[in-house]
Amino acid sequence: MATIQTPDGTALFYRDWGSGQPIVFHHGWPLSGDDWDAQMLFFLGHGYRVIAHDRRGHGRSGESFDGNEMDTYAADVAALAAHLDLRDAIHVGHSTGGGEVARYVARYGAGRVARAVLIGAVPPIMLKTEHNPGGLPIEVFDGFRAALTANRSVFYRDVAAGPFYGFNRPGAKVLEPVIDNWWRQGMSGSAKSHYDCIKAFSETDFTEDLKAIDVPVLVMHGEDDQIVPIDDSARIAITLLKHGTLKTYPGLPHGMCTTHAETINADLLAFFRA
């Protein structure tokens, strides 16, 4: 196991494989770096150095009572990038990890980041507000908190077996091992950290982060994403980026990096080599 100590003393677990241009993968809630297995192995085989960390309170990383919010998540990534002396890096974030990428690149990326990718990502903001009328109402996220508190194990199973991978759609091929792996990752983390992170991924406004990013960004989103609806995320985010490219996928779910890894990996590779 490789870990670093963040400035507040929290242990951050990471994997660092290979050599070449580094790709840093940022996972979604409430998962871990294991969610990137299909991408890590693919890009390792194509000559890249691949790195995936477990966000604080997730997976094998330590937990902290405070600091389960985007500013600290981005600072943790900055500490990891400094520790590994990452230069010319590509940062790829899925869902909550996409928000982490946006904040990290905007605040800390100068001189270190070459490109970024947002996949099914939460920016610019998920919550319905006066300035974001197309967002999801607070009751949706209050429901997440209530379900996590009532029975986290059941809640995580229901998310994975239902909307995350689109397994609730008529005719969907349900992959039980994929559900089991999602549940395993989620249950390995801290209930308190995961509870706090719901506010972080739903209420954080990344508008100014997106505007500040000055490197090429690929925005990838499934058009049947039931977790982060495309119209209030990717379709708005692309208008805020200076050097953004939007690629959408008809019929694909939030968890398309797993269900359609070959498609996503090929498109990522093309963007990295462009």
Coordinates of C-alpha atoms in Angstrom, one line a residue:
M1 CA 0.0 0.0 0.0
A2 CA 1.2 3.5 -0.8
T3 CA -0.1 6.4 1.2
I4 CA 0.8 10.0 1.8
Q5 CA -0.2 12.2 4.8
T6 CA -2.3 15.2 3.8
P7 CA -1.6 18.6 5.5
D8 CA -4.2 17.8 8.3
G9 CA -2.7 14.3 8.9
T10 CA -5.2 12.2 7.0
A11 CA -3.7 9.2 5.2
L12 CA -4.5 9.2 1.5
F13 CA -4.2 5.8 -0.3
Y14 CA -3.1 5.7 -4.0
R15 CA -1.9 3.4 -6.7
D16 CA 0.9 4.5 -9.1
W17 CA 1.7 2.1 -11.9
G18 CA 4.0 2.4 -14.9
S19 CA 5.9 5.3 -16.5
G20 CA 5.3 7.9 -19.2
Q21 CA 2.8 10.7 -19.2
P22 CA 0.8 10.5 -16.0
I23 CA -3.0 10.1 -16.0
V24 CA -4.7 10.7 -12.6
F25 CA -8.1 9.1 -12.1
H26 CA -10.6 10.7 -9.7
H27 CA -13.5 8.4 -8.6
G28 CA -17.1 9.1 -8.0
W29 CA -19.1 8.9 -4.7
P30 CA -19.1 6.6 -2.7
L31 CA -16.5 4.5 -4.5
S32 CA -12.7 4.2 -4.5
G33 CA -9.9 4.1 -7.0
D34 CA -10.9 0.5 -7.8
D35 CA -13.7 1.9 -9.9
W36 CA -11.0 2.7 -12.5
D37 CA -9.6 -0.8 -13.0
A38 CA -10.7 -1.1 -16.6
Q39 CA -9.1 2.3 -17.4
M40 CA -5.9 1.8 -15.3
L41 CA -5.0 -1.5 -17.0
F42 CA -5.9 -0.2 -20.5
F43 CA -3.8 2.9 -20.3
L44 CA -0.9 1.1 -18.5
G45 CA -0.8 -1.1 -21.6
H46 CA -0.6 1.9 -23.8
G47 CA 2.5 3.3 -22.2
Y48 CA 1.0 5.7 -19.7
R49 CA 1.7 6.1 -16.0
V50 CA -1.6 5.6 -14.2
I51 CA -2.5 6.9 -10.8
A52 CA -5.7 6.5 -8.8
H53 CA -6.3 7.6 -5.2
D54 CA -9.1 6.9 -2.8
R55 CA -10.6 10.2 -1.7
R56 CA -10.4 10.8 2.1
G57 CA -13.1 8.9 3.8
H58 CA -13.4 6.5 0.9
G59 CA -11.9 3.1 0.2
R60 CA -8.6 2.6 1.9
S61 CA -7.9 6.2 2.8
G62 CA -8.2 7.5 6.3
E63 CA -11.2 9.5 7.3
S64 CA -11.5 12.9 8.9
F65 CA -14.3 14.3 10.9
D66 CA -14.1 17.6 9.0
G67 CA -12.8 18.4 5.5
N68 CA -15.2 16.3 3.5
E69 CA -15.8 19.1 1.0
M70 CA -14.4 20.1 -2.4
D71 CA -11.7 22.6 -1.3
T72 CA -10.1 20.0 0.9
Y73 CA -10.5 17.2 -1.7
A74 CA -8.7 19.4 -4.3
A75 CA -6.0 20.3 -1.8
D76 CA -5.5 16.6 -1.1
V77 CA -4.9 16.0 -4.8
A78 CA -2.5 18.9 -4.9
A79 CA -0.6 17.3 -2.1
L80 CA -0.5 14.0 -4.0
A81 CA 0.6 15.7 -7.2
A82 CA 3.4 17.5 -5.3
H83 CA 4.5 14.3 -3.6
L84 CA 4.7 12.4 -6.9
D85 CA 6.1 15.5 -8.7
L86 CA 3.5 15.2 -11.5
R87 CA 4.0 17.3 -14.6
D88 CA 2.2 17.3 -17.9
A89 CA -0.5 15.2 -16.2
I90 CA -4.0 14.3 -17.5
H91 CA -6.7 14.4 -14.9
V92 CA -9.8 12.3 -15.5
G93 CA -12.8 12.6 -13.1
H94 CA -16.1 10.7 -13.0
S95 CA -19.2 12.2 -11.3
T96 CA -18.0 13.7 -7.9
G97 CA -14.5 13.1 -9.2
G98 CA -15.3 15.5 -12.1
G99 CA -16.0 18.2 -9.6
E100 CA -12.7 17.4 -7.8
V101 CA -10.9 17.7 -11.1
A102 CA -12.5 21.0 -12.0
R103 CA -11.5 22.5 -8.7
Y104 CA -8.0 21.0 -8.6
V105 CA -7.2 22.1 -12.2
A106 CA -8.6 25.6 -11.7
R107 CA -6.7 26.2 -8.4
Y108 CA -3.6 24.1 -8.6
G109 CA -3.1 23.0 -12.2
A110 CA -0.8 25.7 -13.6
G111 CA 2.4 24.1 -14.8
R112 CA 1.3 20.6 -13.8
V113 CA -1.8 19.8 -15.9
A114 CA -1.9 19.2 -19.7
R115 CA -5.5 18.1 -20.2
A116 CA -8.6 17.2 -18.2
V117 CA -11.7 15.0 -18.7
L118 CA -15.0 15.2 -17.0
I119 CA -17.1 12.1 -17.3
G120 CA -20.8 12.1 -16.1
A121 CA -19.5 14.9 -13.9
V122 CA -21.4 17.1 -11.4
P123 CA -20.2 20.6 -12.6
P124 CA -21.4 23.2 -12.8
I125 CA -23.8 22.5 -9.9
M126 CA -26.4 19.8 -9.3
L127 CA -28.7 21.6 -6.9
K128 CA -31.7 23.6 -8.0
T129 CA -31.2 27.2 -7.1
E130 CA -32.4 30.6 -8.3
H131 CA -29.5 30.7 -10.7
N132 CA -29.8 27.0 -11.6
P133 CA -33.5 26.4 -12.1
G134 CA -32.9 23.2 -14.0
G135 CA -31.1 21.5 -11.1
L136 CA -32.4 18.8 -8.8
P137 CA -34.4 19.9 -5.7
I138 CA -32.8 19.6 -2.3
E139 CA -35.4 16.9 -1.4
V140 CA -33.5 14.5 -3.7
F141 CA -30.3 14.9 -1.8
D142 CA -32.1 14.9 1.6
G143 CA -33.5 11.5 0.4
F144 CA -30.0 10.3 -0.2
R145 CA -29.0 11.3 3.3
A146 CA -32.0 9.7 4.9
A147 CA -31.5 6.4 3.0
L148 CA -27.8 6.3 3.9
T149 CA -28.7 6.9 7.6
A150 CA -31.5 4.3 7.6
N151 CA -29.5 1.5 6.0
R152 CA -26.4 2.3 4.0
S153 CA -25.9 -1.2 2.9
V154 CA -29.4 -1.5 1.4
F155 CA -29.1 2.0 -0.1
Y156 CA -25.9 1.3 -1.9
R157 CA -27.2 -2.0 -3.3
D158 CA -30.3 -0.2 -4.6
V159 CA -28.2 2.5 -6.3
A160 CA -25.9 0.0 -8.0
A161 CA -28.7 -2.4 -9.0
G162 CA -30.8 0.5 -10.4
P163 CA -30.0 3.8 -11.9
F164 CA -26.2 3.9 -11.7
Y165 CA -25.6 1.4 -14.4
G166 CA -29.1 1.7 -16.0
F167 CA -29.9 -1.8 -14.8
N168 CA -33.4 -0.6 -14.1
R169 CA -34.1 0.1 -17.8
P170 CA -36.3 -2.4 -19.7
G171 CA -34.2 -5.1 -21.3
A172 CA -31.0 -4.2 -19.5
K173 CA -28.5 -7.0 -19.0
V174 CA -28.0 -6.9 -15.2
L175 CA -24.5 -7.8 -14.1
E176 CA -24.6 -9.0 -10.5
P177 CA -20.8 -9.0 -10.1
V178 CA -20.7 -5.3 -11.1
I179 CA -23.3 -4.5 -8.5
D180 CA -21.4 -6.5 -5.9
N181 CA -18.2 -4.6 -6.7
W182 CA -19.9 -1.2 -6.4
W183 CA -21.4 -2.2 -3.0
R184 CA -18.0 -3.5 -1.9
Q185 CA -16.3 -0.2 -2.7
G186 CA -19.0 1.9 -1.1
M187 CA -19.1 -0.1 2.1
S188 CA -15.3 0.1 2.5
G189 CA -15.6 3.8 3.2
S190 CA -16.8 5.9 6.1
A191 CA -20.5 6.5 6.6
K192 CA -19.8 10.0 8.0
S193 CA -17.6 11.0 5.1
H194 CA -20.0 9.7 2.6
Y195 CA -22.9 11.6 4.3
D196 CA -20.9 14.8 4.2
C197 CA -19.9 14.3 0.6
I198 CA -23.5 14.4 -0.5
K199 CA -23.5 18.1 0.2
A200 CA -20.1 18.5 -1.5
F201 CA -21.2 16.9 -4.8
S202 CA -24.7 18.4 -4.9
E203 CA -24.3 22.0 -3.6
T204 CA -20.8 23.0 -4.7
D205 CA -20.9 25.5 -7.5
F206 CA -18.0 24.9 -10.0
T207 CA -19.0 27.7 -12.4
E208 CA -15.9 29.8 -11.8
D209 CA -13.7 26.8 -11.7
L210 CA -14.8 25.8 -15.2
K211 CA -14.3 29.4 -16.5
A212 CA -10.8 29.4 -15.0
I213 CA -9.5 26.2 -16.6
D214 CA -7.1 27.0 -19.5
V215 CA -6.2 23.5 -20.8
P216 CA -8.2 21.3 -23.2
V217 CA -11.1 19.6 -21.5
L218 CA -13.1 16.7 -22.9
V219 CA -16.6 16.5 -21.4
M220 CA -18.2 13.0 -21.8
H221 CA -21.7 12.2 -20.7
G222 CA -24.2 9.4 -21.2
E223 CA -27.5 10.7 -22.5
D224 CA -29.4 8.3 -20.3
D225 CA -27.5 9.3 -17.1
Q226 CA -30.1 9.0 -14.3
I227 CA -27.7 10.2 -11.6
V228 CA -26.3 13.4 -13.1
P229 CA -28.8 14.5 -15.8
I230 CA -27.0 15.7 -18.9
D231 CA -29.0 18.8 -19.5
D232 CA -28.1 20.5 -16.3
S233 CA -24.5 19.3 -16.2
A234 CA -22.5 18.6 -19.4
R235 CA -24.6 20.8 -21.7
I236 CA -24.0 23.8 -19.4
A237 CA -20.4 23.0 -18.5
I238 CA -19.3 23.0 -22.1
T239 CA -20.5 26.6 -22.5
L240 CA -18.3 27.7 -19.6
L241 CA -15.0 26.1 -20.7
K242 CA -12.5 28.0 -22.8
H243 CA -11.2 24.9 -24.6
G244 CA -13.9 22.3 -24.2
T245 CA -15.2 19.4 -26.4
L246 CA -18.5 17.7 -25.6
K247 CA -19.0 14.1 -26.5
T248 CA -22.3 12.5 -25.6
Y249 CA -23.5 8.9 -25.7
P250 CA -27.1 8.0 -26.6
G251 CA -28.6 5.5 -24.2
L252 CA -25.5 5.1 -22.0
P253 CA -25.8 5.3 -18.2
H254 CA -23.9 7.1 -15.5
G255 CA -21.6 4.1 -15.0
M256 CA -20.6 3.9 -18.6
C257 CA -16.9 3.6 -17.8
T258 CA -17.7 0.2 -16.5
T259 CA -20.6 -1.0 -18.8
H260 CA -19.0 0.4 -22.0
A261 CA -15.3 0.5 -21.1
E262 CA -14.1 -0.3 -24.6
T263 CA -16.0 2.7 -26.1
I264 CA -14.9 5.1 -23.3
N265 CA -11.3 4.0 -23.3
A266 CA -11.0 4.4 -27.1
D267 CA -12.4 7.9 -27.0
L268 CA -10.1 8.8 -24.1
L269 CA -7.1 7.6 -25.9
A270 CA -8.0 9.6 -29.0
F271 CA -8.3 12.7 -26.9
F272 CA -5.0 12.1 -25.1
R273 CA -3.2 11.7 -28.4
A274 CA -4.8 14.6 -30.2

